[in-house]
CSV table of C-alpha atoms in Angstrom, one decimal:
chain,number,residue,atom,x,y,z
A,202,MET,CA,-23.5,-16.3,-32.4
A,203,GLN,CA,-24.1,-12.7,-31.3
A,204,SER,CA,-22.0,-10.2,-33.3
A,205,LEU,CA,-19.8,-7.8,-31.4
A,206,ASP,CA,-19.2,-5.6,-34.5
A,207,ASP,CA,-21.0,-2.6,-33.0
A,208,TYR,CA,-19.5,-2.9,-29.5
A,209,LEU,CA,-17.1,-0.1,-28.4
A,210,PRO,CA,-15.3,-0.4,-25.0
A,211,ARG,CA,-16.9,2.0,-22.5
A,212,PRO,CA,-14.5,4.9,-21.7
A,213,GLY,CA,-14.3,6.6,-18.3
A,214,LEU,CA,-14.3,5.6,-14.7
A,215,SER,CA,-14.6,1.9,-13.7
A,216,ILE,CA,-15.1,1.2,-10.0
A,217,PRO,CA,-14.0,-2.3,-8.9
A,218,ILE,CA,-16.7,-2.5,-6.2
A,219,VAL,CA,-16.0,-3.8,-2.7
A,220,THR,CA,-17.8,-6.9,-1.4
A,221,ILE,CA,-19.9,-6.4,1.7
A,222,LEU,CA,-19.7,-9.3,4.1
A,223,ASP,CA,-21.0,-10.2,7.5
A,224,PRO,CA,-18.7,-11.7,10.2
A,225,ARG,CA,-19.4,-15.2,8.8
A,226,GLY,CA,-18.3,-14.2,5.2
A,227,ARG,CA,-21.8,-14.0,3.8
A,228,ILE,CA,-22.9,-11.4,1.3
A,229,LEU,CA,-25.2,-8.7,2.7
A,230,GLU,CA,-27.3,-8.1,-0.3
A,231,ASP,CA,-29.1,-4.9,0.7
A,232,GLN,CA,-25.8,-3.3,1.7
A,233,GLN,CA,-24.1,-4.6,-1.5
A,234,ARG,CA,-26.8,-2.9,-3.5
A,235,ALA,CA,-26.3,0.3,-1.6
A,236,VAL,CA,-22.6,0.3,-2.4
A,237,VAL,CA,-23.3,0.0,-6.1
A,238,ARG,CA,-25.9,2.8,-6.0
A,239,PHE,CA,-23.4,5.0,-4.1
A,240,ALA,CA,-20.7,4.3,-6.7
A,241,LEU,CA,-23.1,5.3,-9.5
A,242,GLN,CA,-24.1,8.6,-7.8
A,243,ASN,CA,-27.2,9.0,-9.9
A,244,GLY,CA,-25.1,9.3,-13.0
A,245,ALA,CA,-22.3,11.5,-11.5
A,246,GLY,CA,-20.1,8.6,-10.5
A,247,ALA,CA,-19.0,5.3,-12.2
A,248,ASP,CA,-19.3,4.7,-15.9
A,249,ILE,CA,-18.6,1.0,-15.2
A,250,ILE,CA,-19.2,-1.1,-12.2
A,251,PHE,CA,-16.7,-4.0,-12.0
A,252,ALA,CA,-17.8,-6.8,-9.7
A,253,ALA,CA,-15.7,-9.6,-8.1
A,254,GLY,CA,-12.4,-7.9,-8.8
A,255,THR,CA,-9.3,-7.6,-6.6
A,256,THR,CA,-10.9,-4.8,-4.5
A,257,GLY,CA,-13.9,-7.1,-4.3
A,258,GLU,CA,-11.8,-9.7,-2.6
A,259,TRP,CA,-12.5,-12.3,-5.4
A,260,ASP,CA,-9.6,-14.4,-4.0
A,261,ARG,CA,-11.1,-14.4,-0.4
A,262,ILE,CA,-14.7,-15.5,-1.3
A,263,ASP,CA,-16.0,-18.7,-2.9
A,264,ASN,CA,-17.6,-19.0,-6.4
A,265,SER,CA,-21.2,-18.7,-5.2
A,266,ARG,CA,-20.4,-15.4,-3.5
A,267,ARG,CA,-18.5,-14.1,-6.6
A,268,GLN,CA,-21.6,-14.9,-8.7
A,269,ALA,CA,-23.9,-13.2,-6.1
A,270,VAL,CA,-22.0,-9.9,-6.2
A,271,THR,CA,-22.0,-10.0,-10.0
A,272,ARG,CA,-25.7,-10.6,-10.1
A,273,ILE,CA,-26.4,-7.7,-7.7
A,274,ALA,CA,-24.1,-5.3,-9.7
A,275,ILE,CA,-25.8,-6.3,-13.0
A,276,ASP,CA,-29.2,-5.8,-11.5
A,277,GLU,CA,-28.4,-2.4,-10.0
A,278,CYS,CA,-26.8,-1.1,-13.2
A,279,ARG,CA,-29.8,-2.3,-15.2
A,280,ARG,CA,-32.1,-0.3,-12.9
A,281,ALA,CA,-29.9,2.8,-13.1
A,282,ARG,CA,-29.9,2.8,-16.9
A,283,ALA,CA,-33.6,3.7,-16.8
A,284,SER,CA,-32.9,7.1,-15.3
A,285,ALA,CA,-29.2,7.8,-16.0
A,286,ALA,CA,-28.4,10.3,-18.7
A,287,LYS,CA,-25.3,8.2,-19.7
A,288,LYS,CA,-24.6,4.6,-20.5
A,289,ILE,CA,-23.6,2.5,-17.5
A,290,GLU,CA,-22.1,-0.9,-17.9
A,291,ALA,CA,-21.8,-3.9,-15.5
A,292,TRP,CA,-18.6,-5.9,-15.9
A,293,ALA,CA,-18.3,-9.3,-14.2
A,294,GLY,CA,-15.0,-10.5,-12.8
A,295,ILE,CA,-14.9,-14.2,-13.7
A,296,THR,CA,-11.4,-15.1,-12.4
A,297,ALA,CA,-11.3,-18.0,-10.0
A,298,HIS,CA,-8.5,-20.2,-8.7
A,299,THR,CA,-9.3,-23.0,-11.2
A,300,ARG,CA,-10.3,-23.1,-14.8
A,301,SER,CA,-13.5,-25.0,-14.0
A,302,ASP,CA,-14.7,-22.3,-11.6
A,303,THR,CA,-13.7,-19.5,-14.0
A,304,LEU,CA,-15.7,-21.1,-16.8
A,305,ASP,CA,-18.6,-21.5,-14.4
A,306,ASN,CA,-18.4,-17.8,-13.6
A,307,LEU,CA,-18.5,-17.0,-17.3
A,308,THR,CA,-21.6,-19.1,-17.8
A,309,HIS,CA,-23.2,-17.2,-14.9
A,310,ALA,CA,-22.2,-13.8,-16.4
A,311,LEU,CA,-23.8,-14.8,-19.7
A,312,GLN,CA,-27.0,-15.9,-18.0
A,313,ALA,CA,-27.2,-12.9,-15.7
A,314,GLY,CA,-26.8,-10.3,-18.5
A,315,ALA,CA,-23.3,-8.8,-17.9
A,316,ASP,CA,-22.2,-6.2,-20.3
A,317,ALA,CA,-18.6,-7.6,-20.3
A,318,VAL,CA,-16.4,-9.9,-18.4
A,319,VAL,CA,-12.9,-9.4,-16.9
A,320,LEU,CA,-10.3,-12.2,-16.7
A,321,ALA,CA,-6.9,-12.3,-15.0
A,322,PRO,CA,-5.4,-15.4,-16.8
A,323,LEU,CA,-2.2,-15.5,-14.7
A,324,SER,CA,-4.3,-15.8,-11.5
A,325,ILE,CA,-5.8,-19.2,-12.4
A,326,ASN,CA,-3.7,-22.0,-10.9
A,327,ASP,CA,-4.3,-24.6,-13.5
A,328,VAL,CA,-4.0,-22.5,-16.6
A,329,GLU,CA,-0.5,-22.9,-18.1
A,330,HIS,CA,-1.0,-21.1,-21.4
A,331,PRO,CA,-3.3,-18.0,-21.1
A,332,ALA,CA,-3.8,-17.5,-24.9
A,333,GLU,CA,-4.8,-21.1,-25.4
A,334,PHE,CA,-7.3,-20.9,-22.5
A,335,VAL,CA,-8.9,-17.7,-23.8
A,336,GLU,CA,-9.2,-19.1,-27.3
A,337,ARG,CA,-10.1,-22.7,-26.7
A,338,ASP,CA,-11.9,-22.9,-23.4
A,339,ILE,CA,-13.6,-19.5,-23.3
A,340,GLY,CA,-14.1,-19.5,-27.1
A,341,GLY,CA,-15.5,-23.0,-26.9
A,342,LEU,CA,-18.0,-21.9,-24.1
A,343,PHE,CA,-19.1,-19.0,-26.3
A,344,ASP,CA,-19.6,-21.4,-29.2
A,345,ARG,CA,-21.8,-23.7,-27.1
A,346,ALA,CA,-23.8,-20.8,-25.7
A,347,GLY,CA,-24.4,-19.3,-29.2
A,348,ARG,CA,-23.3,-15.8,-28.1
A,349,MET,CA,-20.3,-13.9,-26.9
A,350,LEU,CA,-19.5,-11.2,-24.3
A,351,PRO,CA,-16.8,-8.6,-24.6
A,352,LEU,CA,-13.8,-9.8,-22.6
A,353,PHE,CA,-11.2,-7.6,-20.9
A,354,LEU,CA,-7.9,-9.0,-19.7
A,355,TYR,CA,-6.5,-8.0,-16.3
A,356,ASP,CA,-2.8,-7.8,-15.7
A,357,ASN,CA,-1.8,-7.4,-12.0
A,358,ALA,CA,1.4,-8.9,-10.7
A,359,ASP,CA,0.1,-8.7,-7.1
A,360,ILE,CA,-2.5,-11.4,-7.8
A,361,ALA,CA,-0.6,-13.7,-10.2
A,362,ALA,CA,-0.7,-17.3,-9.1
A,363,PRO,CA,2.5,-18.8,-7.5
A,364,GLY,CA,5.1,-19.7,-10.2
A,365,LYS,CA,3.4,-17.6,-12.9
A,366,SER,CA,4.9,-14.7,-14.8
A,367,PRO,CA,4.0,-11.3,-13.1
A,368,HIS,CA,2.8,-9.9,-16.4
A,369,LEU,CA,1.2,-11.2,-19.5
A,370,HIS,CA,3.6,-11.5,-22.4
A,371,THR,CA,3.0,-9.0,-25.2
A,372,ARG,CA,2.9,-11.8,-27.8
A,373,ASP,CA,0.1,-13.5,-25.8
A,374,VAL,CA,-1.9,-10.3,-25.6
A,375,LYS,CA,-1.4,-9.8,-29.3
A,376,ALA,CA,-2.7,-13.3,-30.0
A,377,MET,CA,-5.7,-12.9,-27.7
A,378,ALA,CA,-6.5,-9.4,-29.1
A,379,ARG,CA,-7.2,-11.1,-32.5
A,380,LEU,CA,-10.1,-12.9,-31.0
A,381,PRO,CA,-13.4,-11.1,-31.7
A,382,TYR,CA,-14.4,-11.0,-28.1
A,383,VAL,CA,-11.2,-9.7,-26.5
A,384,ARG,CA,-11.6,-6.0,-26.4
A,385,GLY,CA,-9.0,-4.6,-24.0
A,386,ILE,CA,-6.8,-4.9,-20.9
A,387,LYS,CA,-6.7,-3.4,-17.4
A,388,VAL,CA,-3.1,-2.9,-16.4
A,389,THR,CA,-2.2,-2.4,-12.7
A,390,ALA,CA,1.4,-1.7,-13.1
A,391,SER,CA,4.0,1.1,-13.4
A,392,LYS,CA,4.1,3.6,-16.2
A,393,PRO,CA,6.8,1.7,-18.2
A,394,VAL,CA,4.6,-1.5,-18.1
A,395,ILE,CA,1.6,0.5,-19.3
A,396,GLY,CA,3.8,1.9,-22.0
A,397,ASN,CA,4.7,-1.6,-23.2
A,398,TYR,CA,1.0,-2.2,-23.8
A,399,THR,CA,0.1,1.2,-25.3
A,400,ARG,CA,3.1,1.1,-27.7
A,401,ALA,CA,1.8,-2.3,-28.9
A,402,ALA,CA,-1.8,-1.3,-28.9
A,403,SER,CA,-2.0,-0.5,-32.6
A,404,HIS,CA,-0.7,-4.1,-33.3
A,405,PHE,CA,-3.5,-5.5,-31.0
A,406,LYS,CA,-6.2,-4.0,-33.1
A,407,ALA,CA,-7.5,-6.4,-35.6
A,408,GLY,CA,-10.9,-5.2,-36.9
A,409,HIS,CA,-12.1,-3.9,-33.5
A,410,GLU,CA,-11.0,-1.4,-30.9
A,411,PHE,CA,-8.6,-2.7,-28.2
A,412,ALA,CA,-8.8,-0.5,-25.1
A,413,ILE,CA,-6.2,0.0,-22.3
A,414,TYR,CA,-7.4,0.9,-18.8
A,415,ALA,CA,-5.1,2.2,-16.1
A,416,GLY,CA,-5.4,0.1,-13.0
A,417,ASN,CA,-2.8,2.1,-11.2
A,418,ALA,CA,-5.3,4.9,-11.0
A,419,TYR,CA,-3.1,7.6,-9.6
A,420,LEU,CA,-1.0,7.6,-12.7
A,421,ILE,CA,-3.6,9.4,-14.7
A,422,PHE,CA,-2.5,12.7,-13.3
A,423,ASP,CA,1.0,12.1,-14.7
A,424,LEU,CA,0.0,10.5,-18.0
A,425,PHE,CA,-2.4,13.3,-18.9
A,426,ALA,CA,-0.4,16.2,-17.5
A,427,PRO,CA,0.3,18.9,-20.2
A,428,PRO,CA,3.8,20.4,-20.2
A,429,GLU,CA,4.5,23.6,-18.4
A,430,GLY,CA,8.2,24.2,-17.4
A,431,VAL,CA,11.3,22.6,-18.8
A,432,GLY,CA,11.1,19.6,-16.4
A,433,ASP,CA,7.4,19.1,-17.2
A,434,ARG,CA,8.2,19.2,-21.0
A,435,MET,CA,10.8,16.5,-20.5
A,436,ARG,CA,8.3,14.4,-18.6
A,437,HIS,CA,5.6,15.1,-21.3
A,438,TYR,CA,7.9,13.9,-24.0
A,439,TRP,CA,8.9,10.8,-22.0
A,440,ASN,CA,5.2,10.0,-21.5
A,441,ARG,CA,4.6,10.4,-25.2
A,442,TYR,CA,7.5,8.0,-25.9
A,443,LEU,CA,6.2,5.5,-23.4
A,444,THR,CA,2.6,5.6,-24.6
A,445,GLN,CA,3.1,6.4,-28.3
A,446,ARG,CA,0.5,9.2,-27.8
A,447,THR,CA,-2.0,6.5,-26.8
A,448,ARG,CA,-3.6,7.6,-23.5
A,449,PRO,CA,-5.6,5.2,-21.3
A,450,TYR,CA,-9.1,4.6,-22.5
A,451,GLY,CA,-10.3,4.7,-18.9
A,452,VAL,CA,-9.3,4.4,-15.3
A,453,VAL,CA,-10.1,1.5,-12.9
A,454,ALA,CA,-10.0,3.2,-9.5
A,455,GLY,CA,-10.5,1.2,-6.3
A,456,PRO,CA,-10.3,4.3,-4.1
A,457,ALA,CA,-13.4,5.6,-6.0
A,458,ASN,CA,-15.5,3.3,-3.9
A,459,ALA,CA,-15.2,6.0,-1.3
A,460,MET,CA,-15.1,9.0,-3.6
A,461,PRO,CA,-16.9,8.2,-6.9
A,462,ARG,CA,-17.8,11.8,-7.8
A,463,GLU,CA,-14.3,13.1,-7.0
A,464,TRP,CA,-12.8,10.4,-9.2
A,465,GLN,CA,-15.2,10.9,-12.0
A,466,ARG,CA,-14.4,14.6,-12.1
A,467,ALA,CA,-10.7,13.9,-11.8
A,468,TRP,CA,-11.0,11.7,-15.0
A,469,GLN,CA,-12.8,14.5,-16.8
A,470,VAL,CA,-10.3,17.2,-15.9
A,471,CYS,CA,-7.4,14.9,-16.8
A,472,ARG,CA,-8.9,14.3,-20.2
A,473,SER,CA,-9.4,18.0,-20.8
A,474,GLY,CA,-5.9,18.9,-19.6
A,475,ASP,CA,-7.1,21.5,-17.1
A,476,VAL,CA,-3.9,22.0,-15.1
A,477,GLU,CA,-5.5,23.9,-12.2
A,478,LEU,CA,-8.3,21.5,-11.7
A,479,MET,CA,-6.0,18.5,-12.1
A,480,ARG,CA,-3.9,19.8,-9.2
A,481,LEU,CA,-7.1,20.4,-7.1
A,482,TYR,CA,-8.4,16.8,-7.6
A,483,ALA,CA,-5.0,15.2,-7.4
A,484,ASP,CA,-4.5,16.8,-4.0
A,485,ALA,CA,-7.9,15.6,-2.8
A,486,ILE,CA,-7.2,12.1,-4.0
A,487,GLU,CA,-3.7,12.0,-2.6
A,488,GLU,CA,-5.1,13.2,0.8
A,489,PHE,CA,-7.4,10.1,0.8
A,490,ARG,CA,-4.4,7.9,0.2
A,491,ILE,CA,-2.6,9.6,3.2
A,492,THR,CA,-5.8,9.2,5.2
A,493,CYS,CA,-5.6,5.4,4.6
A,494,THR,CA,-1.9,5.1,5.5
A,495,PHE,CA,-0.6,4.1,8.9
A,496,LYS,CA,2.7,3.1,10.5
A,497,ARG,CA,3.2,-0.2,12.2
A,498,GLY,CA,6.7,0.0,13.7
A,499,ALA,CA,9.0,1.3,11.1
A,500,LYS,CA,6.8,0.1,8.2
A,501,VAL,CA,4.2,1.9,6.2
A,502,TYR,CA,0.9,0.0,6.4
A,503,ARG,CA,-2.0,0.7,4.0
A,504,PRO,CA,-5.0,-1.7,4.4
A,505,THR,CA,-6.8,-0.5,1.3
A,506,ILE,CA,-9.9,-2.6,1.3
A,507,ALA,CA,-10.4,-2.2,5.1
A,508,THR,CA,-10.2,1.6,4.7
A,509,LEU,CA,-12.6,1.6,1.8
A,510,LYS,CA,-15.2,-0.3,3.7
A,511,ALA,CA,-14.6,1.9,6.8
A,512,SER,CA,-15.2,4.9,4.5
A,513,LEU,CA,-18.5,3.5,3.4
A,514,LYS,CA,-19.5,2.8,7.0
A,515,GLU,CA,-18.6,6.3,8.0
A,516,LEU,CA,-20.8,7.7,5.2
A,517,GLY,CA,-23.8,5.5,6.3
A,518,VAL,CA,-23.8,3.4,3.1
A,519,ILE,CA,-23.1,0.2,5.0
A,520,ASP,CA,-23.3,-1.1,8.5
A,521,SER,CA,-20.7,-3.9,8.2
A,522,ASP,CA,-17.1,-3.1,7.3
A,523,THR,CA,-16.0,-6.7,7.8
A,524,VAL,CA,-13.2,-7.8,5.4
A,525,GLY,CA,-12.6,-11.3,4.1
A,526,ALA,CA,-10.4,-13.9,5.8
A,527,GLY,CA,-6.8,-13.0,5.0
A,528,THR,CA,-7.5,-9.4,4.0
A,529,PRO,CA,-5.4,-6.8,5.9
A,530,THR,CA,-7.4,-5.2,8.7
A,531,LEU,CA,-7.5,-2.0,10.8
A,532,ASN,CA,-6.9,-2.4,14.5
A,533,ASP,CA,-9.2,-0.5,17.0
A,534,THR,CA,-6.8,2.4,17.3
A,535,GLU,CA,-6.3,2.7,13.6
A,536,ARG,CA,-10.0,2.5,13.0
A,537,ARG,CA,-10.7,5.4,15.4
A,538,GLU,CA,-7.9,7.4,13.8
A,539,PHE,CA,-9.3,6.7,10.3
A,540,SER,CA,-12.7,7.9,11.4
A,541,THR,CA,-11.3,11.3,12.5
A,542,ARG,CA,-9.1,11.6,9.4
A,543,PHE,CA,-11.9,10.8,7.0
A,544,ALA,CA,-14.2,13.4,8.6
A,545,ILE,CA,-11.6,16.1,8.2
A,546,LEU,CA,-11.0,15.0,4.6
A,547,ARG,CA,-14.7,15.2,3.8
A,548,GLU,CA,-14.9,18.7,5.3
A,549,ARG,CA,-11.9,19.9,3.3
A,550,ASN,CA,-13.3,18.5,0.1
A,551,ALA,CA,-16.7,20.2,0.7
A,552,GLU,CA,-14.8,23.5,1.1
A,553,MET,CA,-12.2,23.1,-1.7
A,554,LEU,CA,-13.8,21.1,-4.6
A,555,GLU,CA,-16.3,22.3,-7.2
A,556,HIS,CA,-19.9,22.3,-6.2
A,557,GLY,CA,-21.6,19.0,-7.0
A,558,TRP,CA,-18.4,17.0,-7.1
A,559,VAL,CA,-18.3,15.8,-3.5
A,560,SER,CA,-19.8,12.3,-3.2
A,561,GLU,CA,-23.1,12.1,-1.4
A,562,TYR,CA,-25.2,9.2,-0.1
A,563,ASP,CA,-29.0,9.5,-0.1
A,564,SER,CA,-29.6,7.1,2.8
A,565,PRO,CA,-33.0,5.7,3.9
A,566,ALA,CA,-34.6,7.9,6.5
A,567,GLY,CA,-32.8,7.6,9.8
A,568,HIS,CA,-30.1,5.2,8.6
A,569,ALA,CA,-27.1,7.5,8.3
A,570,PRO,CA,-25.3,8.5,11.5
A,571,ALA,CA,-25.8,12.1,12.6
A,572,ALA,CA,-22.2,12.9,11.8
A,573,THR,CA,-22.6,11.6,8.3
A,574,LYS,CA,-25.7,13.7,7.8
A,575,ALA,CA,-23.8,16.8,8.9
A,576,ARG,CA,-20.9,16.1,6.5
A,577,LYS,CA,-23.4,15.4,3.7
A,578,SER,CA,-25.0,18.8,4.3
A,579,ALA,CA,-21.6,20.5,4.3
A,580,GLY,CA,-20.9,18.8,0.9
A,581,ARG,CA,-24.0,20.2,-0.6
A,582,ASN,CA,-23.2,23.7,0.5
A,583,GLY,CA,-19.5,23.6,-0.3
């Protein structure tokens, strides 16, 4: 069996890539490839491409389509490595509604050459004991295959199967972390929940690194903020208590589908503790969240995946912004409003952000709409 002794989890920006569908729910391969290339930004974007995750609507598509988007992501990352100045990894989301389909996805990831796999054990309907499944079923498959892949756990209460605990128990994570192939966890949760994992992280390590990735991406500006005034010092000490001085290894940012360079730079300035630049990028990223937020009656409505696909269509990356059956959508009025808001945001970013850190799309000749080309030119000169 292949040794993982030399493997270290990839730090940095992980983009859970959206899945591009036609109106019949079929994968549009050329456009899916374009989305991956856009996320990579010729080395200035994602460090990791995460396929078939929540933002990729894994629970809205069938297994063959999950495997198709994984194959495409792996292939595009492999091609990018030839010219990129940094290491790029392709992670395959293997979670399905059943253990059988999940294991089938793992087999496919092994055969396709994924760098790692991501598993949300609490989302599998017929898995009662996550630690047993990861050790016996997944470990058994690795034994039969004669090699292993690094496996990262995924904890997200929003996608837990009915009747399951919203979060993995710390004791289960500790048990799974002892396995040679379990190398970390993505936590989409509040700061206290992330703190539960980071405080326990030293106990998870058993002969190999165990990495924690922030899935609630906007939290990085809080978790990495250095103290300034009295209030900030109190928050800083609270953060240190919560995390036991263990900061996230990386960030998994769905919004980075639309702003990969901006999110990459945000991660960099957070890691360096540059307060001024942290504020600049935090403002730009928060503006995108506002751009994606609507009101329906008295309620706030934020159809995240629909707005990410709409962003990519506005940029000329894709032609189809169709979402999967059951995914929240934009109505016609909201879609027009989003187009206007996103254009304004792009213009603001081109003026305010550092040169070279506004995402660009090098489209095939004649493919990008004229408005997109104008905004892209503004980004280059900003």
